[in-house]
Every structure is written in C-alpha cells, then in structure tokens.
Coordinates of C-alpha atoms in Angstrom, one line a residue:
Chain A
M1 CA -32.5 12.8 25.4
M2 CA -36.2 12.6 24.3
T3 CA -37.1 11.6 20.9
S4 CA -39.9 12.9 19.1
P5 CA -42.4 10.5 17.2
T6 CA -41.4 12.3 13.8
T7 CA -37.9 10.9 13.6
V8 CA -37.6 7.9 11.6
E9 CA -35.4 5.6 13.7
S10 CA -36.7 2.3 12.3
T11 CA -35.1 2.5 8.9
G12 CA -32.1 0.8 10.8
A13 CA -28.0 0.3 10.7
G14 CA -28.2 3.6 12.7
V15 CA -28.2 5.8 9.6
A16 CA -31.8 6.6 10.4
A17 CA -32.7 9.6 12.3
A18 CA -31.9 13.3 11.8
G19 CA -28.9 15.0 14.5
R20 CA -31.5 16.9 16.0
S21 CA -34.8 14.8 17.7
E22 CA -37.3 17.7 17.9
Q23 CA -39.0 19.4 14.4
R24 CA -38.9 22.8 15.8
P25 CA -38.1 25.9 13.5
A26 CA -34.4 26.3 14.0
S27 CA -31.5 28.3 12.6
P28 CA -31.8 28.7 8.9
A29 CA -28.6 26.6 8.3
R30 CA -30.4 23.9 9.8
T31 CA -33.7 23.8 8.2
R32 CA -32.2 23.0 4.8
R33 CA -32.4 19.5 5.4
P34 CA -35.9 18.8 4.0
R35 CA -37.1 15.6 5.6
D36 CA -36.1 13.4 7.5
W37 CA -37.1 9.6 6.2
R38 CA -35.8 11.7 3.0
M39 CA -32.6 12.5 4.0
A40 CA -32.6 8.7 5.3
L41 CA -33.4 7.3 2.1
E42 CA -30.5 9.4 0.6
V43 CA -27.8 8.0 3.3
I44 CA -28.5 4.6 2.9
G45 CA -28.4 5.3 -1.3
F46 CA -25.1 6.9 -1.2
T47 CA -24.0 4.3 1.3
A48 CA -25.1 0.9 0.3
P49 CA -22.8 0.0 -2.6
A50 CA -20.0 1.0 -0.5
L51 CA -21.6 -1.1 2.6
V52 CA -22.2 -3.9 0.3
L53 CA -18.7 -4.3 -1.1
F54 CA -17.3 -4.3 2.4
F55 CA -19.8 -6.5 4.0
M56 CA -19.5 -8.9 0.8
F57 CA -15.7 -9.0 0.3
I58 CA -13.9 -7.6 3.9
V59 CA -16.4 -8.6 6.8
W60 CA -17.9 -12.1 5.5
P61 CA -14.9 -13.8 4.4
M62 CA -13.1 -12.8 7.8
I63 CA -16.3 -14.2 9.4
R64 CA -15.9 -17.3 7.5
A65 CA -12.1 -17.4 8.2
V66 CA -13.3 -17.4 12.1
E67 CA -15.4 -20.2 11.2
F68 CA -13.2 -22.5 9.4
S69 CA -10.7 -22.3 12.7
F70 CA -13.3 -24.6 14.5
F71 CA -13.3 -27.8 12.0
R72 CA -11.3 -29.6 9.8
W73 CA -12.1 -29.1 6.8
K74 CA -10.4 -30.0 3.5
G75 CA -12.3 -28.1 1.4
F76 CA -14.9 -30.7 0.4
G77 CA -18.5 -31.4 1.5
P78 CA -20.4 -29.3 4.5
L79 CA -18.3 -28.2 7.8
V80 CA -19.2 -31.2 10.3
D81 CA -16.3 -32.2 11.6
F82 CA -15.8 -29.1 14.8
V83 CA -12.6 -29.7 16.6
G84 CA -12.9 -26.8 18.8
L85 CA -9.7 -25.0 19.7
K86 CA -7.8 -27.3 18.4
N87 CA -6.6 -26.2 15.2
Y88 CA -5.4 -22.7 17.2
V89 CA -3.2 -25.1 19.5
S90 CA -1.7 -27.0 16.4
V91 CA -1.0 -23.6 14.8
L92 CA 0.5 -22.3 18.1
T93 CA 2.6 -25.4 19.0
N94 CA 3.8 -25.9 15.2
D95 CA 7.4 -24.5 15.0
V96 CA 7.0 -23.8 11.5
F97 CA 4.1 -20.9 12.5
I98 CA 6.0 -19.7 15.4
G99 CA 9.4 -19.3 13.2
A100 CA 7.1 -17.5 10.5
L101 CA 6.1 -15.3 13.9
L102 CA 9.3 -14.8 14.8
N103 CA 10.3 -13.5 11.0
N104 CA 7.8 -11.2 11.0
L105 CA 8.4 -9.9 14.0
F106 CA 12.0 -10.0 12.5
V107 CA 11.2 -8.0 9.7
V108 CA 8.9 -5.4 11.3
V109 CA 12.2 -4.6 14.1
M110 CA 14.9 -4.6 11.6
S111 CA 12.6 -2.4 9.1
I112 CA 12.7 0.2 11.6
V113 CA 16.3 -0.3 12.4
I114 CA 17.6 0.2 9.0
Q115 CA 15.0 2.3 7.6
L116 CA 14.5 4.8 9.7
P117 CA 17.9 6.0 10.2
V118 CA 19.3 5.7 6.5
G119 CA 16.1 7.3 5.3
I120 CA 15.9 10.1 7.7
A121 CA 19.7 11.1 6.8
V122 CA 19.1 10.8 3.2
A123 CA 16.1 12.9 3.3
L124 CA 17.7 15.3 5.5
L125 CA 20.6 15.4 2.2
L126 CA 18.0 15.7 -0.2
N127 CA 16.1 18.2 1.2
R128 CA 18.9 20.7 1.2
K129 CA 18.8 22.6 -2.4
M130 CA 20.8 21.2 -5.0
R131 CA 20.8 20.5 -8.9
F132 CA 19.1 17.5 -10.4
Q133 CA 16.6 17.4 -7.1
G134 CA 13.6 16.0 -8.5
I135 CA 15.0 13.5 -10.9
L136 CA 16.8 12.3 -7.5
R137 CA 13.9 12.5 -5.7
M138 CA 12.1 9.9 -8.9
I139 CA 15.2 7.8 -8.8
V140 CA 14.7 7.1 -5.0
F141 CA 11.1 6.0 -5.6
V142 CA 11.7 3.7 -8.7
P143 CA 11.9 0.6 -6.3
Y144 CA 8.8 1.2 -4.5
V145 CA 7.3 2.0 -8.0
L146 CA 7.5 -1.6 -9.0
A147 CA 5.3 -4.8 -8.0
E148 CA 7.0 -6.6 -5.2
V149 CA 6.7 -9.5 -7.4
I150 CA 8.5 -7.8 -10.3
A151 CA 11.4 -6.4 -8.2
G152 CA 11.4 -10.1 -6.6
V153 CA 11.9 -11.8 -9.9
V154 CA 14.6 -9.6 -11.0
W155 CA 16.1 -10.0 -7.5
F156 CA 16.1 -13.6 -7.7
Q157 CA 18.0 -13.3 -11.0
L158 CA 20.6 -10.9 -9.1
L159 CA 21.2 -13.7 -6.3
Q160 CA 21.4 -16.8 -8.3
P161 CA 24.6 -18.9 -7.0
Q162 CA 27.6 -18.5 -9.4
Y163 CA 25.5 -17.0 -12.7
G164 CA 24.4 -14.3 -10.2
V165 CA 25.8 -10.2 -10.4
I166 CA 26.0 -10.2 -6.6
D167 CA 27.7 -13.3 -6.4
S168 CA 30.4 -12.1 -9.3
I169 CA 30.6 -9.3 -7.8
L170 CA 31.3 -10.4 -4.0
G171 CA 33.8 -12.3 -6.1
M172 CA 36.0 -9.4 -7.3
V173 CA 36.5 -8.3 -4.3
G174 CA 37.1 -11.7 -3.0
I175 CA 33.9 -12.6 -1.0
Q176 CA 32.7 -15.8 -1.8
G177 CA 29.2 -16.3 -1.3
P178 CA 27.3 -19.5 -0.1
E179 CA 27.5 -22.4 -2.3
Q180 CA 23.9 -22.8 -2.1
G181 CA 23.7 -19.0 -3.1
F182 CA 22.4 -16.1 -0.5
L183 CA 18.7 -17.4 -0.9
G184 CA 19.9 -21.1 -0.8
D185 CA 20.7 -21.2 2.4
P186 CA 19.2 -20.9 5.7
K187 CA 21.9 -19.3 7.5
Y188 CA 21.5 -15.9 5.1
A189 CA 18.0 -16.6 3.5
M190 CA 16.2 -14.2 5.7
W191 CA 18.9 -11.8 5.7
T192 CA 19.1 -11.5 2.1
V193 CA 15.2 -10.7 2.0
M194 CA 15.1 -8.3 4.3
V195 CA 18.0 -6.8 2.4
V196 CA 15.8 -7.0 -0.7
L197 CA 12.8 -5.3 1.5
T198 CA 15.2 -2.5 2.1
W199 CA 15.9 -1.9 -1.2
K200 CA 12.1 -2.0 -2.2
Y201 CA 10.9 0.2 0.8
L202 CA 13.5 3.0 1.5
G203 CA 12.1 4.9 -0.9
L204 CA 9.0 5.2 0.3
A205 CA 10.7 6.3 4.1
I206 CA 12.5 8.8 2.2
I207 CA 9.9 10.3 0.1
L208 CA 7.3 10.7 3.0
F209 CA 10.0 12.2 4.9
L210 CA 10.9 14.6 2.5
A211 CA 7.0 15.5 2.4
G212 CA 7.1 15.8 6.3
L213 CA 10.0 18.1 6.1
Q214 CA 8.5 20.5 3.0
G215 CA 5.8 21.0 6.0
V216 CA 8.5 22.8 8.1
P217 CA 8.6 26.2 7.6
A218 CA 12.0 27.6 6.1
E219 CA 11.5 30.6 8.1
L220 CA 12.7 28.7 11.4
D221 CA 15.2 26.8 9.6
E222 CA 16.6 30.7 8.7
A223 CA 15.7 31.7 12.1
A224 CA 18.0 29.2 13.9
Q225 CA 21.1 29.7 11.3
I226 CA 20.7 33.3 12.0
D227 CA 21.0 32.8 15.8
G228 CA 24.7 31.0 14.9
A229 CA 23.0 27.5 14.4
T230 CA 25.1 24.9 12.8
W231 CA 23.6 22.9 9.9
W232 CA 23.5 19.9 11.9
Q233 CA 22.4 22.1 15.5
T234 CA 19.2 23.1 12.9
Q235 CA 18.2 19.6 11.8
R236 CA 18.7 18.0 15.6
Y237 CA 16.7 20.6 17.0
V238 CA 14.4 22.5 14.7
T239 CA 13.4 20.2 11.7
L240 CA 13.8 16.5 13.3
P241 CA 11.2 17.4 16.2
L242 CA 8.6 18.6 13.6
L243 CA 9.1 15.5 11.7
G244 CA 7.8 13.7 14.5
P245 CA 4.4 12.9 13.2
T246 CA 5.6 11.8 9.9
L247 CA 7.8 9.3 11.3
R248 CA 5.5 7.7 13.5
T249 CA 2.6 7.0 10.9
W250 CA 5.4 5.9 8.4
G251 CA 6.4 3.1 11.2
F252 CA 2.9 2.5 11.5
L253 CA 2.5 1.7 8.3
S254 CA 5.8 -0.1 8.3
M255 CA 5.1 -2.4 11.0
V256 CA 1.4 -3.3 9.1
G257 CA 3.2 -3.8 6.0
S258 CA 6.0 -6.1 7.8
L259 CA 3.1 -8.2 8.9
Q260 CA 1.5 -9.0 6.0
L261 CA 4.4 -9.7 4.2
F262 CA 3.8 -12.4 1.4
D263 CA 4.5 -11.8 -2.5
M264 CA 8.4 -10.8 -1.8
V265 CA 8.7 -13.9 -0.2
W266 CA 7.2 -16.1 -2.3
I267 CA 8.7 -14.7 -5.3
L268 CA 12.2 -15.5 -3.6
T269 CA 12.1 -18.4 -1.5
K270 CA 8.3 -19.7 -1.4
G271 CA 9.6 -19.7 2.2
G272 CA 12.0 -21.9 2.1
P273 CA 14.8 -23.1 2.7
A274 CA 14.0 -25.2 5.4
N275 CA 11.5 -22.9 6.3
S276 CA 13.7 -20.2 7.0
T277 CA 12.3 -17.5 5.1
M278 CA 8.5 -18.7 6.6
T279 CA 5.8 -15.7 7.6
M280 CA 2.5 -16.0 8.5
A281 CA 1.1 -15.1 5.5
T282 CA 3.1 -17.5 3.5
F283 CA 2.0 -20.1 5.8
L284 CA -1.2 -19.7 5.5
I285 CA -1.3 -19.7 2.0
N286 CA 0.5 -22.8 2.2
E287 CA -1.9 -24.5 4.6
G288 CA -4.9 -23.1 2.6
T289 CA -3.9 -23.5 -1.1
R290 CA -1.6 -26.1 -1.6
R291 CA -2.4 -28.6 1.6
S292 CA -6.1 -27.6 1.5
N293 CA -5.8 -27.1 5.4
Y294 CA -8.8 -25.3 5.5
G295 CA -9.3 -25.3 8.9
I296 CA -5.4 -24.6 10.2
A297 CA -5.2 -21.6 7.4
G298 CA -8.5 -20.0 9.5
A299 CA -6.5 -20.5 12.7
A300 CA -3.4 -18.5 11.7
S301 CA -5.3 -16.1 9.6
V302 CA -7.0 -15.3 12.8
I303 CA -3.6 -15.4 14.8
L304 CA -1.9 -13.0 12.4
F305 CA -5.2 -10.5 12.8
V306 CA -5.0 -10.3 16.7
V307 CA -1.5 -10.1 16.7
A308 CA -1.8 -7.1 13.9
L309 CA -4.5 -5.9 16.2
A310 CA -2.6 -5.8 19.6
L311 CA 0.7 -3.8 17.5
A312 CA -1.4 -1.7 16.1
L313 CA -3.6 -1.0 19.9
V314 CA 0.3 -1.0 21.3
Y315 CA 1.7 1.4 19.1
Q316 CA -1.9 3.7 19.1
R317 CA -1.8 3.7 22.8
F318 CA 2.2 4.2 23.3
I319 CA 3.4 6.1 20.4
L320 CA 1.2 7.7 17.8
R321 CA -0.6 9.0 21.1
R322 CA 1.4 11.8 21.2
D323 CA 0.4 13.1 18.0
N324 CA -3.2 14.4 19.0
P325 CA -5.7 12.8 16.7
D326 CA -7.9 15.6 17.5
Y327 CA -8.8 16.9 13.7
A328 CA -9.0 20.8 15.3
D329 CA -6.0 20.5 17.3
K330 CA -4.0 19.1 14.2
A331 CA -5.4 21.8 11.3
A332 CA -4.5 24.7 14.9
R333 CA -0.8 23.3 14.8
R334 CA -0.8 23.6 11.4
Chain B
M1 CA -4.5 19.4 2.6
T2 CA -2.9 17.5 0.4
T3 CA -2.4 20.0 -2.5
A4 CA -1.4 22.5 0.3
T5 CA 1.3 20.4 1.1
L6 CA 2.7 19.9 -2.3
T7 CA 2.2 23.4 -3.2
A8 CA 4.2 25.2 -0.3
P9 CA 7.9 24.1 -1.4
A10 CA 6.8 26.4 -4.2
H11 CA 6.7 29.5 -2.4
S12 CA 9.7 29.1 -0.1
E13 CA 11.9 28.6 -2.4
P14 CA 13.4 31.7 -3.4
T15 CA 14.3 32.2 0.2
K16 CA 15.7 28.4 0.1
T17 CA 18.3 28.6 -2.5
A18 CA 19.7 31.9 -1.3
S19 CA 20.8 30.1 1.9
R20 CA 20.8 26.8 1.4
R21 CA 23.2 26.9 -2.0
K22 CA 26.6 26.8 -0.9
R23 CA 29.9 24.8 -1.5
F24 CA 29.4 21.7 -3.0
N25 CA 29.9 18.8 0.0
P26 CA 31.7 15.8 -1.3
L27 CA 30.1 13.7 1.8
V28 CA 26.8 14.6 0.2
G29 CA 27.4 13.6 -3.3
L30 CA 29.1 10.2 -2.3
V31 CA 25.9 9.6 0.0
I32 CA 23.6 10.3 -3.2
L33 CA 25.8 8.3 -5.7
I34 CA 25.2 5.3 -3.1
V35 CA 21.8 5.9 -2.9
V36 CA 21.0 6.4 -6.5
G37 CA 23.2 3.4 -6.9
F38 CA 21.6 0.9 -4.9
S39 CA 17.8 2.1 -6.0
L40 CA 18.5 1.7 -9.7
G41 CA 21.2 -0.7 -10.0
P42 CA 19.1 -3.4 -10.0
V43 CA 16.4 -2.2 -12.5
L44 CA 19.1 -1.0 -14.8
Y45 CA 20.8 -4.1 -14.6
A46 CA 18.0 -6.0 -15.5
I47 CA 17.1 -3.6 -18.7
L48 CA 20.6 -4.0 -19.8
G49 CA 20.5 -8.0 -19.1
G50 CA 17.9 -7.9 -22.0
F51 CA 20.3 -6.8 -24.3
R52 CA 23.1 -9.2 -23.6
T53 CA 22.7 -13.4 -24.7
N54 CA 22.7 -15.7 -22.1
A55 CA 25.9 -16.6 -23.2
Q56 CA 27.3 -12.8 -22.3
L57 CA 25.3 -13.1 -18.8
A58 CA 27.3 -16.3 -17.8
A59 CA 30.6 -15.8 -19.1
D60 CA 30.9 -12.0 -17.4
P61 CA 27.9 -11.2 -15.1
A62 CA 28.8 -7.9 -14.4
G63 CA 29.6 -6.9 -17.8
L64 CA 27.8 -4.8 -20.5
P65 CA 26.1 -5.5 -23.4
D66 CA 28.5 -6.4 -26.4
P67 CA 27.2 -6.6 -28.6
W68 CA 23.6 -5.1 -27.9
V69 CA 20.9 -7.9 -28.6
W70 CA 17.4 -6.6 -29.8
D71 CA 16.1 -10.5 -29.8
N72 CA 15.4 -11.0 -26.1
Y73 CA 12.8 -7.7 -26.4
A74 CA 11.3 -8.4 -29.9
R75 CA 10.3 -12.4 -28.9
V76 CA 9.0 -10.8 -25.8
L77 CA 7.0 -7.6 -27.8
A78 CA 6.1 -10.8 -30.6
D79 CA 4.6 -13.1 -27.8
G80 CA 0.7 -12.9 -27.2
R81 CA 1.0 -13.7 -23.5
F82 CA 2.9 -10.3 -22.7
W83 CA 0.1 -8.1 -24.2
T84 CA -2.9 -10.5 -22.6
Y85 CA -1.6 -10.5 -19.3
G86 CA -0.8 -7.0 -19.7
L87 CA -4.4 -5.9 -20.7
N88 CA -5.9 -8.1 -18.1
S89 CA -3.7 -5.9 -15.7
L90 CA -5.3 -2.9 -17.1
A91 CA -8.9 -3.8 -17.4
I92 CA -8.4 -4.9 -13.8
A93 CA -7.0 -2.2 -12.7
L94 CA -9.4 0.4 -14.1
L95 CA -12.7 -1.3 -13.0
T96 CA -11.2 -1.7 -9.8
T97 CA -10.1 2.1 -9.7
A98 CA -14.1 3.1 -11.2
L99 CA -15.4 0.7 -8.2
V100 CA -13.3 2.3 -5.9
V101 CA -14.0 6.2 -6.6
V102 CA -17.6 5.7 -7.4
C103 CA -18.3 3.6 -4.2
G104 CA -15.7 5.7 -2.2
L105 CA -17.2 9.0 -3.2
M106 CA -20.7 8.2 -3.1
A107 CA -20.1 6.7 0.9
A108 CA -17.8 9.9 1.9
Y109 CA -20.8 12.7 0.6
P110 CA -23.0 11.5 3.3
L111 CA -20.5 11.1 6.0
S112 CA -18.6 14.5 5.6
R113 CA -21.9 16.5 5.1
Y114 CA -25.3 14.9 6.4
R115 CA -26.2 15.7 9.7
F116 CA -27.5 12.6 11.1
R117 CA -27.5 10.3 14.2
G118 CA -24.8 7.2 13.8
R119 CA -22.8 8.8 11.2
E120 CA -19.7 8.4 13.2
A121 CA -20.6 4.9 13.8
L122 CA -21.2 4.3 10.4
Y123 CA -17.6 6.3 10.0
M124 CA -16.0 3.6 12.4
V125 CA -17.4 0.8 10.5
F126 CA -14.9 1.8 7.2
V127 CA -12.2 3.0 9.5
L128 CA -12.1 -0.4 11.1
G129 CA -11.8 -1.9 7.6
L130 CA -8.0 -0.4 7.8
L131 CA -7.2 -2.6 10.2
F132 CA -8.3 -5.6 8.4
P133 CA -4.9 -7.3 7.2
A134 CA -6.3 -8.5 3.2
T135 CA -4.1 -11.5 3.6
V136 CA -6.1 -12.6 6.5
A137 CA -9.2 -12.9 4.9
V138 CA -7.9 -14.2 1.2
I139 CA -8.8 -17.7 1.7
P140 CA -11.7 -17.7 2.8
L141 CA -12.4 -15.0 -0.2
F142 CA -11.0 -17.4 -2.4
I143 CA -13.5 -19.9 -1.8
I144 CA -16.6 -17.5 -1.8
I145 CA -15.6 -16.0 -4.9
S146 CA -14.9 -19.2 -6.7
R147 CA -17.4 -21.4 -5.3
D148 CA -20.4 -19.2 -4.0
L149 CA -20.1 -16.7 -6.4
S150 CA -18.8 -18.8 -9.0
M151 CA -16.5 -15.6 -10.6
S152 CA -13.0 -17.0 -10.2
N153 CA -10.9 -16.2 -13.8
T154 CA -12.9 -13.2 -14.4
W155 CA -12.1 -9.7 -14.1
F156 CA -15.1 -8.6 -11.7
G157 CA -14.2 -11.4 -9.3
V158 CA -10.8 -9.9 -8.5
A159 CA -11.8 -6.3 -8.6
L160 CA -14.9 -6.2 -6.5
P161 CA -12.6 -7.5 -3.8
Q162 CA -9.8 -5.4 -4.4
A163 CA -12.5 -2.2 -4.4
A164 CA -13.7 -3.5 -0.9
F165 CA -10.3 -3.3 0.3
A166 CA -9.2 -0.1 -1.1
L167 CA -12.4 1.4 0.2
P168 CA -11.7 2.1 3.7
M169 CA -8.2 4.1 3.0
T170 CA -10.5 6.0 0.6
I171 CA -13.1 7.0 2.6
V172 CA -10.7 8.1 5.3
I173 CA -8.8 10.5 2.4
L174 CA -12.4 11.7 0.9
R175 CA -14.0 12.7 3.7
P176 CA -12.2 15.6 5.2
F177 CA -11.4 16.6 1.5
L178 CA -15.1 16.7 1.5
Q179 CA -15.6 18.3 4.9
Q180 CA -13.2 21.5 4.1
I181 CA -16.2 22.2 0.9
P182 CA -17.5 25.6 2.4
A183 CA -20.9 25.2 3.2
E184 CA -22.2 28.3 1.4
I185 CA -21.6 26.4 -1.8
E186 CA -24.6 24.1 -1.1
E187 CA -26.7 26.6 0.7
A188 CA -26.3 28.6 -2.6
A189 CA -27.3 25.9 -4.5
S190 CA -30.4 24.7 -2.0
I191 CA -31.8 28.5 -2.3
D192 CA -31.4 27.9 -6.2
G193 CA -33.8 25.2 -5.5
A194 CA -31.2 22.4 -5.7
G195 CA -31.4 19.1 -3.8
R196 CA -28.7 17.0 -2.1
I197 CA -28.7 14.7 -5.1
T198 CA -28.3 17.4 -7.4
V199 CA -25.6 19.1 -5.4
F200 CA -23.9 15.8 -5.2
W201 CA -23.4 15.8 -9.1
R202 CA -23.1 19.4 -9.8
M203 CA -21.0 20.4 -6.8
M204 CA -19.3 17.6 -5.1
L205 CA -18.4 15.7 -8.2
P206 CA -16.2 18.5 -9.7
L207 CA -14.9 20.3 -6.7
S208 CA -13.7 16.8 -5.2
G209 CA -11.1 16.6 -8.5
P210 CA -8.3 16.8 -7.0
G211 CA -9.0 14.2 -3.8
L212 CA -10.3 11.5 -6.5
V213 CA -7.5 11.4 -8.5
T214 CA -5.3 10.6 -5.7
V215 CA -7.8 8.0 -4.4
G216 CA -7.9 6.6 -7.6
V217 CA -4.3 6.9 -8.5
L218 CA -3.7 5.0 -5.6
A219 CA -6.3 2.4 -6.3
F220 CA -4.7 1.8 -9.6
V221 CA -1.2 1.3 -8.3
N222 CA -2.4 -1.1 -5.6
S223 CA -4.4 -3.5 -8.1
W224 CA -2.1 -3.3 -11.0
N225 CA 0.9 -4.7 -8.4
A226 CA -1.4 -7.2 -6.8
Y227 CA -0.3 -10.4 -6.7
L228 CA -1.8 -12.6 -4.0
L229 CA -5.6 -12.5 -4.6
P230 CA -4.9 -13.2 -8.8
L231 CA -2.5 -15.6 -8.0
L232 CA -5.8 -17.7 -6.3
L233 CA -8.2 -16.4 -8.8
L234 CA -6.7 -16.1 -12.2
Q235 CA -5.3 -19.2 -14.7
G236 CA -4.1 -19.2 -17.9
D237 CA -5.0 -16.2 -20.2
M238 CA -7.2 -14.6 -17.3
R239 CA -3.4 -13.6 -15.2
T240 CA -2.4 -10.4 -15.2
L241 CA 1.2 -9.2 -15.7
P242 CA 2.6 -9.6 -11.9
L243 CA 1.6 -13.5 -12.6
G244 CA 2.5 -13.6 -15.8
V245 CA 6.4 -12.5 -14.8
A246 CA 6.8 -14.8 -11.9
D247 CA 5.4 -17.3 -14.3
Y248 CA 7.6 -16.7 -17.1
S249 CA 10.4 -16.5 -14.8
T250 CA 10.2 -20.4 -13.6
Q251 CA 9.1 -21.6 -17.0
Y252 CA 12.3 -19.9 -18.4
S253 CA 14.8 -20.1 -15.5
S254 CA 17.6 -20.8 -17.6
D255 CA 16.9 -18.1 -20.4
T256 CA 18.3 -15.4 -18.2
A257 CA 18.3 -12.9 -20.8
G258 CA 15.1 -13.7 -21.7
V259 CA 13.2 -12.9 -18.2
F260 CA 15.4 -9.8 -18.1
A261 CA 13.5 -8.9 -21.1
F262 CA 9.9 -9.6 -20.1
T263 CA 10.7 -8.0 -16.6
S264 CA 12.0 -5.3 -18.0
L265 CA 8.8 -4.8 -20.2
S266 CA 6.3 -5.3 -17.6
M267 CA 8.2 -2.6 -15.7
V268 CA 7.4 0.0 -18.7
P269 CA 3.9 0.9 -18.5
A270 CA 4.1 1.0 -14.3
M271 CA 7.2 3.4 -14.7
I272 CA 5.6 5.7 -16.9
F273 CA 2.3 5.9 -15.1
F274 CA 3.8 6.2 -11.8
L275 CA 6.0 8.9 -12.2
A276 CA 4.1 10.4 -14.0
M277 CA 1.6 10.8 -11.0
Q278 CA 4.2 10.5 -8.3
R279 CA 3.1 13.3 -6.7
R280 CA -0.4 12.0 -6.3
I281 CA 1.0 8.8 -4.6
V282 CA 3.1 10.7 -2.2
G283 CA 0.4 12.9 -1.8
G284 CA -2.4 10.3 -0.8
L285 CA -0.1 8.6 1.2
S286 CA 1.1 11.2 3.3
G287 CA -2.4 12.6 3.4
A288 CA -3.9 9.5 4.1
V289 CA -1.0 8.8 7.0
K290 CA -1.9 12.5 8.4
G291 CA -5.7 11.6 8.9

C-alpha cells in the first residue's frame, strides 16, 4: 500500500500514523480524527507513562539479567570478567539447580493432579442450591486471600515437630511424625510443601470453576434432566464440557504460578533440608542475595524464563488452541 | 463481561431453586464439612492460639483456650512495629494501585479506541509482559532500584516496579472493557465539540468505573501480599506487614502464642477488605483468563 506524504511516519515506535494512509473524504465515522500528527501526539502522551514503567522496570532488568549471565560478577566494580556461557554450564550441571527444576515440575504436575479433580468435585457440589452457599464460597476462598507469607508462618507453627498441632493430632490416631518434623525431613519436606500449597490454592481453583459454572445456562441442565439424565450424567455430559475453557485457563495460571514458586518455600524451609525443597526461584535468590553470584543468578533467571516460555508455548499450542482465541468467535459463542 | 458473569446467576435463581432443592445428601454434607475444616482449620487455630499461653499450647497443642488470654493480642497492638508495618503496606499498596489504574487506563484508551498503524503491535508489547515472571527480573531490579535510582527503602521504590508488573494484566482487562463502550457516545461528544482528551475525562473515566475497580483491587491485593521485592528492598521501619510477620516469627520463635497473635492480627485488614471485594477479585481473575 502506498503511503501518502500527509501521513506522519517519523514519530516513531510504531504509534505514528493513522490507519488509513490516504487523506480522502471518508465516511463520517472516519473523519472524526482531527489531524494525524495530533492523534500521534495523543497516542504517545497517553501511552508514555505505561511504556516508561514497562521498559524501566520489566524490559531493562530483563536485559540486565541476560547481561549479568555472561559475566562473573560479585556486585563490585564494572562488569569486566566475561565468561561466555560458563555460568549457564555451571547452572545446568549443578545438581541443586536440576533438583530445583524438578521440584518446580513436581509442583506443576501435582497441582493439576490434585487440584483439578478435587476442585471440580467441590465446585459441582457447591454449585447446587443449598443453604449457606455464599458463606461456604467465602470460606473456601479464605486461604487464597491470605498472603503466602502469612499462610506460611501459620503452617510453619502447625508443623513444628512435637509441639505443633499436626504432630499432636496425628499422635492421637497413632501416627508418629518424622523426628525432625515434616519440614525437617528431606523425604517428606517437598510433599509437605505441596500439601500447604494445595491448602492455599485449592480455593482459587474452586472459585474459578464456580465462576465458570455460572456461565453454564441453567436451561441446559434442566433440559437434560427432563430427558431423564441423572445428576451425574448431567454434570458429565452437559456441564463439564462447557467448563473446558475455564479449566484450561486455570491450568495455565496454575502452571505459571508453580514455576515462580518462592514465598511459601522461603518461609517454610528456605529450600532445605539438604536442598530438598529448592525451587528455581529460591535458587536464584540464594545465589543473587546471599552469595552475590550475580552471574549465576542471571543465568538461572534466563533458564527459568526459557522454561516458563517453553511450557507456556507448548500449553498454548496443544491445550489452549482448543479455545478459539478469536475475540469475535468467543463473543459469538457466549 | 465481568459484571455480566456475576449478575447472571441472579436471573436463573428461581428456576434453579425449584429444580435443585432436593433431599439433604449426607455425602455432600460430609464433603463440605471436610473442605470447610481444611480451609478454615489452620486460620482458626492461629486465631485461637493467640488467645492461649505458650504453656497451654505446649501442654495440649490441639486444645481450646482455657482460660482465654488477651495479653498476646494486647502486646501486639501496643507494639508500634505492627502499626508501622501496616502503614507501609497500606501506603505502598495504595501507591501501586493509583499508578496502575492511572497508567493502565491511559494506555488502554488509545489501544482500544484509536485507529492507528502499529496499534496491535503496541498492544502485543504489553501482552508479552504477561510472559515475564517477576521473579526472573528481581535480582537486576534490586540492583537498578538500589544503585542506579537510589530508591531502596522507599515506598516508591517498591510501588513503581510493582505497578509495572501489574500493567500487562491491567491493560489486557481494560482494553476489551473500553472497546465495549459504544462509539455513538464518542461521536455524540465530538459533534458537541469535545476533543478526544475531553472525551477521555468526561466519558471514558466514569464509564470504565467497574473495570477500574477490578484492576485496582487486583493490584492492591498483589501489592499488599507481596513478599519478594519488599524483602530485597525494604529494611527496618520501612518494612511491610508480610515482612514483619516473617521477621516476628523468626525473632520470637519460642513465643508461639505471640507469633499467632501477630499473624492473626495481620490477617484482619486483608480479610475484611478482600472478603468485601471477593466478587471483584474473582471477576478480575476469571475475566482475565477469558481474555
């Protein structure tokens, strides 16, 4: 398409010119635009604060992370000790980091394996008309509302060996907890963290599924019931398929969150005992702040980003693709 | 979209009530009891634990307060740190929310209602921001804020990056919201001689109210609960409530009752605010994931 000389193109950043390149007497709706340069200024003016924040605090630190990853740097003086890919090699051959990566994947998988079926079951139950429905929904949501740190501190106290209430309750039914406590024993620590995470995030799954269920028209359920379907058949063949998009998007949120896991682990175990609960995030914070290995932390950051991006793309390609991303289609289906 | 989802059940209620209120199912009751106990148990235990003494807690970890002791809570409330940390949390969360709402709405306006080349590309820049986990950038962010900008240990030092990381989600939520506002409103205004900036202030701002509340609540929640960035940037009296809770629990690790009291009180403001805003949070989350 030819661009006419009246179009302002030099204002940069792709925000410059108007959609139509030729100044011609167009339909009334189009002539609402005063002059192109004026609109370009407005666009720049309106988006500038957001763009400044975005580049200063997201893009710029990301670039620095990549930069750090190529240097050996302890945080003093200029970046001079270029080591190429050495930091990446040392992170990827580090058993602690590999263990951390596997722990993250463990959380990704277990979140879905535990929270998806339980969340669906509870959401279907809570979706039935019953007394105290509103209060029940709020109660389920309480753990999610708490800061991860605050929830972590509470669970840390509950899980204390001997004096904690968990050990005491298990003792009443004759189960002896591990001597070091559930968080102090490398065999149990990661599973214990997983239980706490389930407690914290199950409510989010339930609430999101409930919100999704509200989008399922009641008429469909009723039609199925009139046709003689049992409650379970109605759920299985009518409600659940319509819940698909909500489940898939919840899966995405859950995956992204699991890969970034930091707060809860830091409060409960700091990645211990014997690195058994280390995650990629606790690894890079440990390297970055406690040991000042900024190069190693940078390389770990980049690897975490690549893993997150790769999983996101795979998820997008194979699972989210089923939900037509086209707005118009989506709107039409609703 | 969000509001539509939330108001929908109200309409279908009469029919549902008729068809679904059946005999009480004991299995359902049991499941609900377990879920409620699992969700609420630890929180209630912490709150009740604050009313006990350490001796009570040690003697019978699973018991109830006997007698009820108010001293732990009184001590925390008399402790200036609790209020200082709370104030910091509030200030940082409010600053973050204000920055996100103002910058987000301003950016979403041309992205949804102007026609210009590169609009979708510009939108994609922000959408890509969703893919950057905040954790990835946190070490360089710490260095940039503390050394290059000398803003460590300030409210803005935490609020600015938090606002930046909340922006992508905000714009993704607000854009379809603004696109739904009918074009006739703008046309009518422009016939009356209003420029686009006037339209923004007089029409878009009030009409986008519900969307702004949603993104505002989400930004506030995330900022109030944030741990990692404040952990790296804030020290001493500038710390926020989550940092305060974590420190208190390590500093007074033997005073379990005191830790429970401090933690429980830290839950209170969040609980009240978030339960009141529950629908907004859910609406924002489910609205966001639906695109």
